[in-house]
XYZ file of C-alpha atoms in Angstrom:
691
model
C -78.220 37.308 4.117
C -76.006 34.668 2.517
C -72.274 35.486 2.084
C -70.580 33.808 -0.910
C -67.060 32.814 0.133
C -66.028 30.424 -2.663
C -65.915 32.669 -5.675
C -65.569 31.289 -9.200
C -63.287 33.755 -10.918
C -64.364 32.617 -14.339
C -67.968 33.334 -13.367
C -67.108 36.998 -12.812
C -66.251 37.323 -16.493
C -69.563 36.017 -17.851
C -72.220 38.412 -19.275
C -75.230 38.753 -16.938
C -78.876 38.681 -18.110
C -80.768 41.347 -16.119
C -84.418 40.762 -15.147
C -84.778 44.417 -14.077
C -82.822 47.431 -15.142
C -82.465 50.957 -13.784
C -81.836 53.520 -16.467
C -78.861 52.606 -18.642
C -77.174 50.362 -16.067
C -77.281 47.303 -18.311
C -74.892 48.855 -20.808
C -72.619 50.007 -18.048
C -72.542 46.460 -16.583
C -71.709 44.994 -19.989
C -68.892 47.504 -20.467
C -67.547 46.759 -16.980
C -67.650 43.019 -17.671
C -65.756 43.486 -20.934
C -63.170 45.569 -19.109
C -62.781 42.713 -16.576
C -62.322 40.212 -19.418
C -59.551 42.327 -20.929
C -57.927 42.748 -17.520
C -58.192 38.969 -16.912
C -56.508 38.169 -20.219
C -53.763 40.684 -19.463
C -53.410 39.205 -15.963
C -53.204 35.684 -17.473
C -50.490 36.830 -19.876
C -48.485 38.241 -16.978
C -48.957 34.972 -15.027
C -47.898 32.980 -18.110
C -44.727 35.034 -18.499
C -43.925 34.723 -14.811
C -44.491 30.937 -14.927
C -42.058 30.724 -17.849
C -39.430 32.637 -15.869
C -39.977 30.456 -12.791
C -39.605 27.306 -14.884
C -36.392 28.570 -16.468
C -35.050 29.048 -12.938
C -36.049 25.464 -12.046
C -38.762 26.773 -9.682
C -41.211 24.254 -11.126
C -43.693 24.094 -8.250
C -44.120 27.892 -8.283
C -44.455 27.886 -12.073
C -47.188 25.223 -11.864
C -48.995 27.344 -9.264
C -49.168 30.289 -11.694
C -50.282 27.964 -14.504
C -53.073 26.612 -12.283
C -54.175 30.191 -11.564
C -54.494 30.798 -15.317
C -56.676 27.696 -15.703
C -58.859 28.808 -12.787
C -59.207 32.318 -14.234
C -59.718 31.259 -17.876
C -60.870 27.611 -17.866
C -62.112 27.813 -21.452
C -58.786 29.114 -22.763
C -55.929 26.881 -23.863
C -53.333 29.212 -22.311
C -53.341 27.717 -18.811
C -53.155 24.149 -20.122
C -50.394 25.099 -22.533
C -48.430 26.761 -19.746
C -48.832 23.753 -17.433
C -47.834 21.277 -20.143
C -44.769 23.290 -21.084
C -43.564 23.253 -17.443
C -44.010 19.468 -17.317
C -41.981 19.132 -20.509
C -39.158 21.138 -18.998
C -39.198 18.674 -16.117
C -39.014 15.761 -18.526
C -42.476 14.592 -17.410
C -43.845 14.053 -20.880
C -46.661 11.716 -19.854
C -48.026 14.384 -17.466
C -47.684 16.998 -20.210
C -49.655 14.854 -22.669
C -52.428 14.442 -20.117
C -52.776 18.203 -19.491
C -52.636 18.972 -23.226
C -55.513 16.535 -23.734
C -57.533 18.336 -21.054
C -56.864 21.648 -22.785
C -57.932 20.356 -26.195
C -61.172 19.170 -24.633
C -61.842 22.383 -22.693
C -60.922 24.964 -25.383
C -62.834 25.429 -28.639
C -61.068 24.941 -31.961
C -61.308 28.720 -32.488
C -59.153 29.307 -29.376
C -55.877 31.059 -30.360
C -53.907 28.456 -28.388
C -55.676 25.357 -29.791
C -53.155 24.669 -32.557
C -50.219 25.210 -30.149
C -51.775 22.646 -27.820
C -51.936 20.153 -30.689
C -48.340 20.816 -31.757
C -46.947 20.624 -28.200
C -48.859 17.417 -27.592
C -47.293 15.809 -30.683
C -43.833 16.903 -29.515
C -44.453 15.509 -26.011
C -45.656 12.181 -27.458
C -42.489 11.956 -29.563
C -40.214 12.773 -26.643
C -42.052 10.374 -24.360
C -41.372 7.511 -26.759
C -37.627 8.177 -26.947
C -35.239 5.864 -25.039
C -31.768 7.344 -24.903
C -29.148 4.611 -24.392
C -26.637 6.731 -22.510
C -24.266 3.812 -21.978
C -23.561 3.676 -25.721
C -22.444 7.320 -25.710
C -19.959 6.953 -22.853
C -16.300 5.961 -23.315
C -15.791 2.222 -22.877
C -13.304 2.604 -20.030
C -15.822 4.607 -17.988
C -18.515 1.985 -18.533
C -16.418 -1.043 -17.569
C -14.442 0.540 -14.732
C -17.055 2.800 -13.119
C -20.620 1.920 -14.090
C -20.696 -1.889 -14.381
C -18.808 -2.508 -11.077
C -21.360 -0.336 -9.254
C -24.321 -2.345 -10.520
C -25.828 -4.602 -7.887
C -25.187 -8.155 -8.974
C -24.473 -11.518 -7.352
C -20.929 -12.796 -6.936
C -21.747 -15.535 -9.434
C -24.421 -15.300 -12.121
C -26.896 -18.154 -12.039
C -26.690 -20.369 -15.100
C -30.489 -20.658 -15.255
C -32.014 -17.470 -13.806
C -31.802 -14.584 -16.292
C -29.574 -11.695 -15.277
C -31.556 -8.613 -16.318
C -28.691 -6.203 -17.221
C -27.683 -8.609 -19.975
C -31.095 -8.207 -21.619
C -31.725 -4.425 -21.463
C -30.619 -3.886 -25.050
C -28.023 -5.134 -27.462
C -25.854 -2.110 -26.718
C -26.028 -2.717 -22.979
C -25.230 -6.375 -23.484
C -22.259 -5.623 -25.734
C -20.826 -3.129 -23.264
C -21.420 -5.418 -20.287
C -19.667 -8.292 -22.009
C -16.591 -6.128 -22.650
C -15.699 -6.195 -18.930
C -12.026 -7.188 -18.641
C -12.798 -9.802 -15.955
C -15.514 -11.483 -18.013
C -18.523 -13.228 -16.457
C -18.637 -15.409 -13.337
C -21.225 -18.200 -13.448
C -22.459 -20.865 -11.060
C -24.026 -24.144 -12.204
C -24.833 -27.660 -11.003
C -27.701 -27.309 -8.572
C -29.076 -30.643 -7.432
C -31.659 -32.098 -9.818
C -30.699 -29.999 -12.849
C -29.551 -31.787 -15.965
C -26.267 -30.561 -17.427
C -27.214 -31.894 -20.866
C -30.243 -29.688 -21.420
C -30.461 -26.864 -18.832
C -28.235 -23.820 -18.210
C -29.232 -21.956 -21.396
C -27.941 -18.607 -20.126
C -24.523 -20.077 -19.385
C -24.328 -21.755 -22.778
C -25.398 -18.566 -24.569
C -22.621 -16.479 -23.035
C -19.986 -19.232 -22.921
C -17.300 -17.287 -24.868
C -17.411 -14.519 -22.232
C -17.247 -16.750 -19.146
C -13.984 -16.332 -17.204
C -14.944 -18.099 -13.967
C -17.236 -21.090 -13.452
C -18.214 -22.948 -10.292
C -20.676 -25.691 -9.532
C -21.388 -29.147 -8.177
C -21.422 -32.520 -9.889
C -24.231 -34.701 -8.536
C -25.049 -38.309 -9.341
C -24.622 -38.969 -13.066
C -23.982 -35.362 -14.091
C -20.677 -35.137 -15.923
C -18.582 -32.072 -16.597
C -18.263 -32.780 -20.298
C -22.078 -32.896 -20.640
C -22.080 -29.156 -20.005
C -18.778 -28.013 -21.492
C -19.359 -29.829 -24.788
C -22.479 -27.729 -25.483
C -20.548 -24.516 -26.173
C -17.065 -23.170 -26.674
C -15.745 -21.830 -23.348
C -12.725 -20.293 -25.024
C -11.923 -17.773 -22.277
C -12.604 -19.845 -19.165
C -9.756 -19.244 -16.699
C -11.037 -20.443 -13.332
C -13.070 -23.569 -12.505
C -14.286 -24.559 -9.022
C -15.944 -27.973 -8.664
C -17.575 -29.726 -5.761
C -17.958 -33.449 -6.434
C -20.769 -34.966 -4.377
C -20.212 -38.387 -5.926
C -16.859 -39.771 -7.112
C -16.419 -38.489 -10.688
C -15.131 -40.824 -13.333
C -13.066 -40.378 -16.461
C -15.634 -37.920 -17.765
C -13.983 -35.363 -15.476
C -10.789 -35.621 -17.496
C -12.776 -35.376 -20.750
C -14.410 -32.210 -19.460
C -11.097 -30.694 -18.390
C -9.612 -31.432 -21.805
C -12.346 -29.323 -23.419
C -11.179 -26.225 -21.528
C -7.553 -27.188 -20.910
C -6.096 -24.637 -23.337
C -7.528 -21.652 -21.457
C -7.852 -22.900 -17.849
C -5.324 -21.447 -15.400
C -6.950 -21.992 -11.978
C -8.652 -25.216 -10.874
C -10.218 -26.137 -7.517
C -11.776 -29.577 -6.903
C -13.403 -30.402 -3.559
C -15.577 -33.195 -2.233
C -15.532 -36.948 -2.650
C -12.410 -38.965 -3.536
C -11.415 -38.598 -7.166
C -10.622 -41.705 -9.139
C -8.223 -39.861 -11.430
C -4.641 -39.043 -10.545
C -2.812 -35.763 -10.228
C -0.960 -36.616 -13.402
C -4.212 -36.837 -15.394
C -5.323 -33.399 -14.257
C -1.974 -31.765 -15.041
C -1.808 -33.366 -18.473
C -5.369 -32.271 -19.315
C -4.723 -28.642 -18.382
C -1.241 -27.715 -19.642
C -1.685 -24.014 -18.838
C -2.634 -24.411 -15.185
C -1.058 -21.885 -12.842
C -2.910 -22.873 -9.672
C -4.291 -26.269 -8.634
C -6.141 -26.866 -5.361
C -7.518 -30.391 -5.111
C -8.869 -32.692 -2.392
C -8.587 -36.471 -2.095
C -6.713 -37.010 -5.354
C -4.283 -39.817 -6.066
C -0.965 -38.016 -5.632
C 1.455 -40.531 -7.140
C 2.645 -39.501 -10.602
C 2.480 -42.139 -13.325
C 3.929 -40.054 -16.155
C 7.533 -40.236 -17.333
C 10.079 -38.454 -15.184
C 10.710 -36.018 -18.020
C 7.177 -34.547 -17.777
C 7.392 -31.081 -16.251
C 4.841 -28.357 -15.595
C 6.724 -25.057 -15.470
C 3.600 -22.851 -15.362
C 2.315 -24.169 -12.019
C 3.006 -21.669 -9.216
C 0.493 -22.900 -6.611
C -0.277 -26.505 -5.642
C -2.507 -27.638 -2.756
C -3.076 -31.337 -2.057
C -5.578 -31.707 0.780
C -6.966 -34.793 2.520
C -4.958 -37.252 0.476
C -7.065 -40.439 0.492
C -4.302 -42.963 1.219
C -2.815 -41.192 4.234
C 0.580 -39.491 4.323
C 2.361 -39.884 0.965
C 5.859 -41.248 0.765
C 8.787 -38.886 0.624
C 9.721 -40.246 -2.819
C 6.255 -39.511 -4.241
C 6.312 -35.930 -2.968
C 9.815 -35.323 -4.304
C 8.689 -36.770 -7.647
C 5.860 -34.216 -7.756
C 7.971 -31.243 -6.707
C 10.766 -32.057 -9.123
C 8.319 -31.414 -11.988
C 7.270 -27.960 -10.717
C 10.334 -25.695 -11.025
C 8.282 -22.457 -10.796
C 6.302 -23.380 -7.680
C 5.751 -20.427 -5.316
C 3.209 -21.915 -2.914
C 2.792 -25.526 -1.733
C 0.208 -27.037 0.604
C -0.090 -30.704 1.551
C -2.165 -32.644 4.106
C -1.426 -35.090 5.596
C 2.254 -34.362 5.447
C 4.992 -36.740 4.361
C 8.166 -37.267 6.358
C 9.951 -34.112 7.470
C 12.983 -35.040 5.347
C 11.192 -33.317 2.437
C 11.697 -29.995 4.211
C 15.468 -30.183 3.877
C 15.472 -30.529 0.073
C 12.538 -28.328 -0.964
C 14.914 -25.604 -2.150
C 16.700 -28.014 -4.476
C 13.596 -28.809 -6.517
C 11.551 -25.626 -6.046
C 14.054 -22.793 -5.597
C 11.362 -20.076 -5.805
C 9.040 -21.644 -3.239
C 7.986 -18.942 -0.762
C 4.846 -20.159 0.997
C 4.599 -23.591 2.645
C 1.572 -25.097 4.429
C 2.787 -28.459 5.682
C 0.394 -30.823 7.436
C -2.409 -28.455 8.388
C -5.920 -29.956 8.535
C -8.274 -28.904 5.771
C -10.437 -26.971 8.184
C -11.632 -23.396 7.973
C -10.729 -22.632 11.596
C -7.088 -23.459 10.900
C -6.955 -21.829 7.477
C -8.166 -18.640 9.157
C -4.766 -18.374 10.845
C -2.824 -18.747 7.597
C -1.776 -15.281 6.526
C -1.880 -14.232 2.913
C 1.460 -13.007 1.632
C 2.600 -11.407 -1.569
C 4.590 -13.794 -3.731
C 7.357 -12.739 -6.105
C 8.268 -15.049 -9.011
C 11.972 -14.159 -8.909
C 12.526 -14.366 -5.145
C 14.221 -17.419 -3.652
C 13.688 -18.802 -0.177
C 10.612 -19.523 1.923
C 8.943 -16.455 3.394
C 5.973 -18.014 5.167
C 6.065 -21.486 6.771
C 3.069 -23.111 8.453
C 4.232 -26.355 9.999
C 1.229 -28.436 11.030
C 0.762 -31.779 12.717
C -1.312 -34.082 10.478
C 0.891 -36.847 9.097
C 4.242 -38.307 10.051
C 6.179 -37.072 13.099
C 8.870 -34.461 12.634
C 12.531 -35.285 13.097
C 14.310 -32.609 15.092
C 17.314 -32.468 12.745
C 15.039 -31.894 9.750
C 13.282 -28.974 11.429
C 16.553 -27.381 12.517
C 18.103 -27.680 9.090
C 14.958 -26.422 7.307
C 14.729 -23.320 9.491
C 18.466 -22.696 9.213
C 18.433 -22.955 5.407
C 15.718 -20.282 5.157
C 16.953 -18.048 7.972
C 17.476 -15.064 5.663
C 13.994 -15.136 4.069
C 11.539 -16.382 6.713
C 9.116 -13.651 7.801
C 6.243 -15.646 9.309
C 6.332 -19.018 11.054
C 3.349 -20.881 12.413
C 4.922 -23.635 14.486
C 2.251 -26.274 14.994
C 4.563 -29.270 15.413
C 3.040 -31.472 18.121
C 5.326 -34.478 17.895
C 9.072 -34.036 17.374
C 11.431 -37.005 17.438
C 14.747 -35.926 18.970
C 16.279 -39.375 19.424
C 19.603 -40.156 17.732
C 19.815 -36.672 16.201
C 22.942 -34.863 15.083
C 21.924 -31.597 16.758
C 20.105 -30.474 19.841
C 18.834 -27.102 21.034
C 20.367 -25.634 24.175
C 19.692 -22.175 25.635
C 18.632 -20.764 22.281
C 21.535 -22.267 20.304
C 22.159 -25.341 18.148
C 24.873 -27.643 19.455
C 26.235 -30.961 18.200
C 25.407 -34.258 19.829
C 28.300 -36.560 20.618
C 26.605 -39.650 19.211
C 23.952 -39.914 16.556
C 22.791 -42.643 14.202
C 20.785 -40.868 11.509
C 22.148 -42.360 8.314
C 20.056 -40.505 5.736
C 21.595 -37.104 6.580
C 24.808 -36.131 4.800
C 27.849 -36.922 6.910
C 29.255 -33.474 6.113
C 27.596 -30.181 5.315
C 28.830 -26.937 3.846
C 29.650 -24.539 6.687
C 26.816 -22.175 5.696
C 24.327 -25.064 5.889
C 25.519 -26.306 9.281
C 23.902 -24.385 12.177
C 26.773 -25.334 14.488
C 29.313 -23.683 12.177
C 27.248 -20.699 10.979
C 25.163 -18.911 13.584
C 21.458 -18.884 12.775
C 20.037 -15.353 12.730
C 16.480 -14.992 11.412
C 17.040 -11.547 9.976
C 13.585 -10.967 8.453
C 11.434 -12.885 10.929
C 8.650 -10.643 12.288
C 5.844 -13.000 13.314
C 5.830 -16.396 15.085
C 2.826 -18.411 16.236
C 3.304 -21.268 18.717
C -0.366 -21.547 19.737
C -0.913 -24.984 18.135
C 2.266 -26.763 19.201
C 3.007 -28.919 22.251
C 4.995 -27.000 24.905
C 6.971 -30.052 26.029
C 8.517 -30.738 22.612
C 8.669 -27.205 21.221
C 10.221 -25.196 24.056
C 13.715 -25.497 22.564
C 12.514 -24.217 19.184
C 10.664 -21.353 20.840
C 13.807 -20.181 22.613
C 15.879 -20.591 19.439
C 13.518 -18.579 17.247
C 12.809 -15.842 19.800
C 16.441 -15.426 20.867
C 17.714 -15.199 17.288
C 15.030 -13.037 15.706
C 16.310 -9.479 16.201
C 13.402 -7.969 14.244
C 10.670 -10.152 15.700
C 7.580 -8.036 16.415
C 4.642 -10.384 17.057
C 4.337 -13.566 19.135
C 1.314 -15.817 19.592
C 1.479 -18.527 22.254
C -0.626 -20.227 24.908
C -0.524 -19.680 28.660
C 1.170 -23.066 29.077
C 4.057 -21.877 26.864
C 4.874 -19.121 29.351
C 7.672 -20.972 31.098
C 10.419 -18.997 32.873
C 12.985 -19.423 30.065
C 10.450 -18.364 27.439
C 9.374 -15.366 29.490
C 13.003 -14.252 29.883
C 13.591 -14.608 26.135
C 10.539 -12.489 25.338
C 11.596 -9.856 27.870
C 14.921 -9.493 26.050
C 13.195 -8.755 22.729
C 13.877 -5.211 21.602
C 11.116 -4.859 18.973
C 8.124 -6.750 20.391
C 4.972 -4.803 19.549
C 2.209 -7.423 19.718
C 1.616 -10.341 22.104
C -1.273 -12.797 21.820
C -1.914 -15.394 24.548
C -4.550 -18.109 24.149
C -6.054 -20.739 26.465
C -5.611 -18.580 29.567
C -6.926 -20.339 32.658
C -5.093 -18.367 35.340
C -2.936 -21.390 36.212
C -0.622 -20.725 39.151
C 2.354 -22.451 37.453
C 2.599 -19.698 34.841
C 1.724 -16.780 37.113
C 5.280 -15.695 37.942
C 6.669 -15.806 34.359
C 3.732 -13.737 33.080
C 4.059 -11.320 36.000
C 7.755 -10.869 35.216
C 6.974 -10.047 31.595
C 4.223 -7.589 32.523
C 6.327 -5.863 35.178
C 9.181 -5.449 32.703
C 6.998 -3.476 30.279
C 5.456 -1.498 33.114
C 8.946 -0.484 34.228
C 9.883 0.465 30.655
C 7.106 3.099 30.686
C 7.249 5.129 27.428
C 10.257 3.129 26.238
C 8.168 -0.044 25.983
C 7.669 -1.223 22.384
C 4.593 -3.311 23.270
C 1.560 -1.689 21.643
C -0.952 -4.522 21.379
C -2.084 -7.351 23.702
C -4.681 -10.001 22.810
C -5.824 -12.262 25.661
C -8.033 -15.316 25.005
C -9.347 -16.140 28.477
C -11.155 -19.439 29.054
C -14.844 -19.038 29.797
C -15.357 -18.654 33.532
C -11.641 -18.172 34.252
C -11.355 -14.389 34.225
C -11.550 -14.216 38.022
C -8.311 -16.271 38.209
C -6.356 -13.947 35.893
C -5.191 -11.691 38.691
C -2.326 -10.185 36.690
C -4.821 -8.154 34.608
C -4.259 -5.284 37.063
C -0.760 -4.790 35.658
C -2.094 -3.931 32.197
C -3.513 -0.680 33.538
C 0.032 0.495 34.317
C 1.353 0.052 30.746
C 1.763 3.594 29.471
C 2.529 2.762 25.829
C -0.205 0.171 25.164
C -2.556 1.248 22.357
C -4.669 -1.843 21.588
C -6.142 -4.301 24.104
C -8.443 -7.251 23.388
C -9.988 -9.164 26.298
C -11.634 -12.122 24.556
C -13.678 -14.287 26.891
C -17.150 -15.739 27.382
C -17.938 -14.157 30.757
C -16.843 -10.944 32.484
C -17.814 -11.367 36.155
C -18.291 -8.769 38.864
C -14.965 -9.674 40.481
C -13.174 -8.331 37.377
C -14.712 -4.839 37.606
C -11.867 -3.363 39.730
C -9.302 -4.448 37.124
C -11.392 -2.932 34.337
C -11.834 0.270 36.305
C -8.063 0.558 36.655
C -7.716 0.089 32.887
C -10.296 2.848 32.396
C -8.266 5.163 34.602
C -4.804 4.001 33.510
C -3.388 2.800 30.145
C -2.813 6.407 29.197
C -2.132 5.633 25.491
C -4.951 3.119 24.959
C -6.945 3.881 21.792
C -8.683 0.588 20.951
C -10.445 -1.887 23.258
C -12.333 -5.121 22.504
C -14.428 -6.918 25.133
C -15.946 -10.392 24.716
C -15.289 -13.139 22.165
C -17.569 -14.091 19.265
C -16.198 -17.651 19.576
C -18.657 -18.173 22.435
C -22.325 -18.421 21.527
C -23.371 -16.229 24.442
C -21.077 -13.725 26.123
C -22.259 -12.435 29.488
C -21.227 -9.078 30.974
C -21.947 -8.317 34.590
C -23.626 -4.969 35.209
C -21.044 -2.153 35.288
C -18.500 -3.403 32.735
C -18.904 -0.406 30.402
C -19.411 2.045 33.236
C -16.077 1.036 34.774
C -14.255 2.011 31.557
C -16.199 5.001 30.253
C -13.962 7.702 31.720
C -10.923 6.749 29.645
C -9.763 10.011 28.050
C -8.196 8.720 24.813
C -10.166 5.603 23.819
C -11.204 6.009 20.167
C -12.444 2.569 19.142
C -14.580 0.232 21.271
C -15.818 -3.215 20.219
C -18.415 -5.026 22.342
C -19.223 -8.724 21.841
C -21.961 -9.562 24.317
C -25.390 -11.134 24.447
C -26.823 -7.984 25.993
C -25.981 -4.898 28.056
C -27.682 -3.510 31.124
C -29.457 -0.164 30.750
C -26.768 1.575 32.814
C -23.979 0.161 30.644
C -25.904 1.014 27.477
C -26.158 4.685 28.384
C -22.567 4.657 29.658
C -21.486 4.110 26.032
C -22.240 7.778 25.421
C -19.835 8.870 28.179
C -16.502 8.075 26.461
C -15.045 11.524 25.775
C -12.962 10.641 22.684
C -14.906 7.770 21.116
C -14.849 7.773 17.298
C -15.961 4.234 16.389
C -18.256 1.864 18.266
C -18.844 -1.712 17.120
C -21.761 -3.378 18.890
C -22.289 -7.112 18.447
C -25.158 -7.350 20.911
C -28.891 -7.955 20.929
C -29.732 -4.262 20.696
C -32.816 -3.013 18.788
C -32.155 -0.702 15.810
C -34.020 2.121 17.585
C -31.549 1.872 20.457
C -28.639 2.193 18.045
C -30.313 5.260 16.526
C -30.590 6.705 20.012
C -26.869 6.128 20.527
C -26.109 7.894 17.254
C -27.926 10.937 18.593
C -26.099 10.713 21.906
C -22.671 10.245 20.243
C -22.962 12.283 17.018
C -19.237 12.228 16.309
C -18.855 8.431 16.467
C -19.419 5.814 13.764
C -21.663 3.089 15.184
C -21.874 -0.290 13.458
């Protein structure tokens, strides 16, 4: 006997032709079948109503299940297809609805009571499917330009050739996008592209371009591009000149001079002078230019009061004369920031305030190198504030004269906040003043004729005591210890609010160590070029022991140690760090952490009761090697919240030890660790952020 398991429900409702009949059973079967048909239609109506209710409650999958049951029960009826299509429409899936309506129109006869509804619903779905609602046109402009457009993924600079798709969605989208307050940022000038005929996208949107950058190669000239459209709103231009540009550069600048406020020119020597650039762009606020002819050829009466930032890097003819620099500065009465390399004579420092009274940031003689610029802190400039706030005194150019440095620092004693003292060669011969035990004293005999024979008492450091009232940060890491020790003692001893010092191990002489010990507000110390040299052992030990003895009264919260690769074993005073109770941030930056250093690290893991942040290893080194057990020696620290690891790799034991820190909240791993391993750590340390 064969058992039928897959039953076709629609087949149960069909009339059966009997080949044999017992009595009046045929009529009874027909009546029973009709009763089933009526019950099926009633059941389908109940399923249809329930599907509608499910769909209204956003239970779309359940609603589609009921609609499918209707189609299985009554495949020749339009009801199931109509129900399914209506659910799709509620979901906004009009294409799917159209497809199911088409199936229903094919399956149901024209006499079906739902046939016309299928046709009508299909027409409605087709209409809705063809609609494209431009929501961006219905939103307030401020929401579009401040919330939506900034969140769109886009490059920093738009390519002048490759189409940027959001600009071509629709006219409405384009109009809204172009209403951004910061305008468009474009990049041009790839090698081999002709400025006379390419860059159609840039030319098309020229009136909306606020920032433009690119390179000038071979015979490409700036005016070839800028003459093709009206760049009426261009504010910032950054150029890299691979070949020396000619007068066409000036012609190009003149085309945008009325709107341009920020100009950067880098690359090959420029055969136009500073004067030509300033005259071409009368509204410039900021000018940063390399290898330009600095001497001014314009009349002395020409002034540029809008310039607030000027950077002259890699001047092609070597250090400029003092007269040329004074001639430039005398024309810039509103200057807030000045950078020059190589530097002129240090006599300029003593008269800066006379020509540029609002100058606040000075970068004097620093090489045009990213590694040095990294150290230059950004400060907030105020157009109405007088006096230099940040001074970075470099070493490329003429030697410094000791009197000039003393007078410069004294004149700005009430405003200086940050000093990077990179002076490597200081001429102290025949000077009026000398530095002694942290004070300025007069010399009995001097022969410097260019200094005034008499100074106002407030300008004479021997008559008015020099107190650097606002000084909080000094960096001596680039200067020569032999010539700068006197300045170090003077600045440290007379900076009552000094909080951060950066110096090398070779600067840690006994007098310097004693001066730092006497500081009442020191919170951060950074020491570079640590080799564990015996000569500086005792001064460093004295400093460390002082802060250990201060216990909770110590103000020192952060220590950064740059240890020479392979020298960590010689830095025996590391043990003392573990006894500093108030230290919160420690950075041990080195290329190798050997096994001999594990006891010191273990003491840090058990001591340093306030330590919250720890960094191990230095990204400066290509490969940083940790001996096995580095992490394990530290993992019991009870309060450490942030741990940064810079290493080529970690042993398995150290890797799993990362999950043992009881209070860890953030872990930064700069190691060769597979992503799956990081995912494993995230499971082991669910409360920590791992990057």
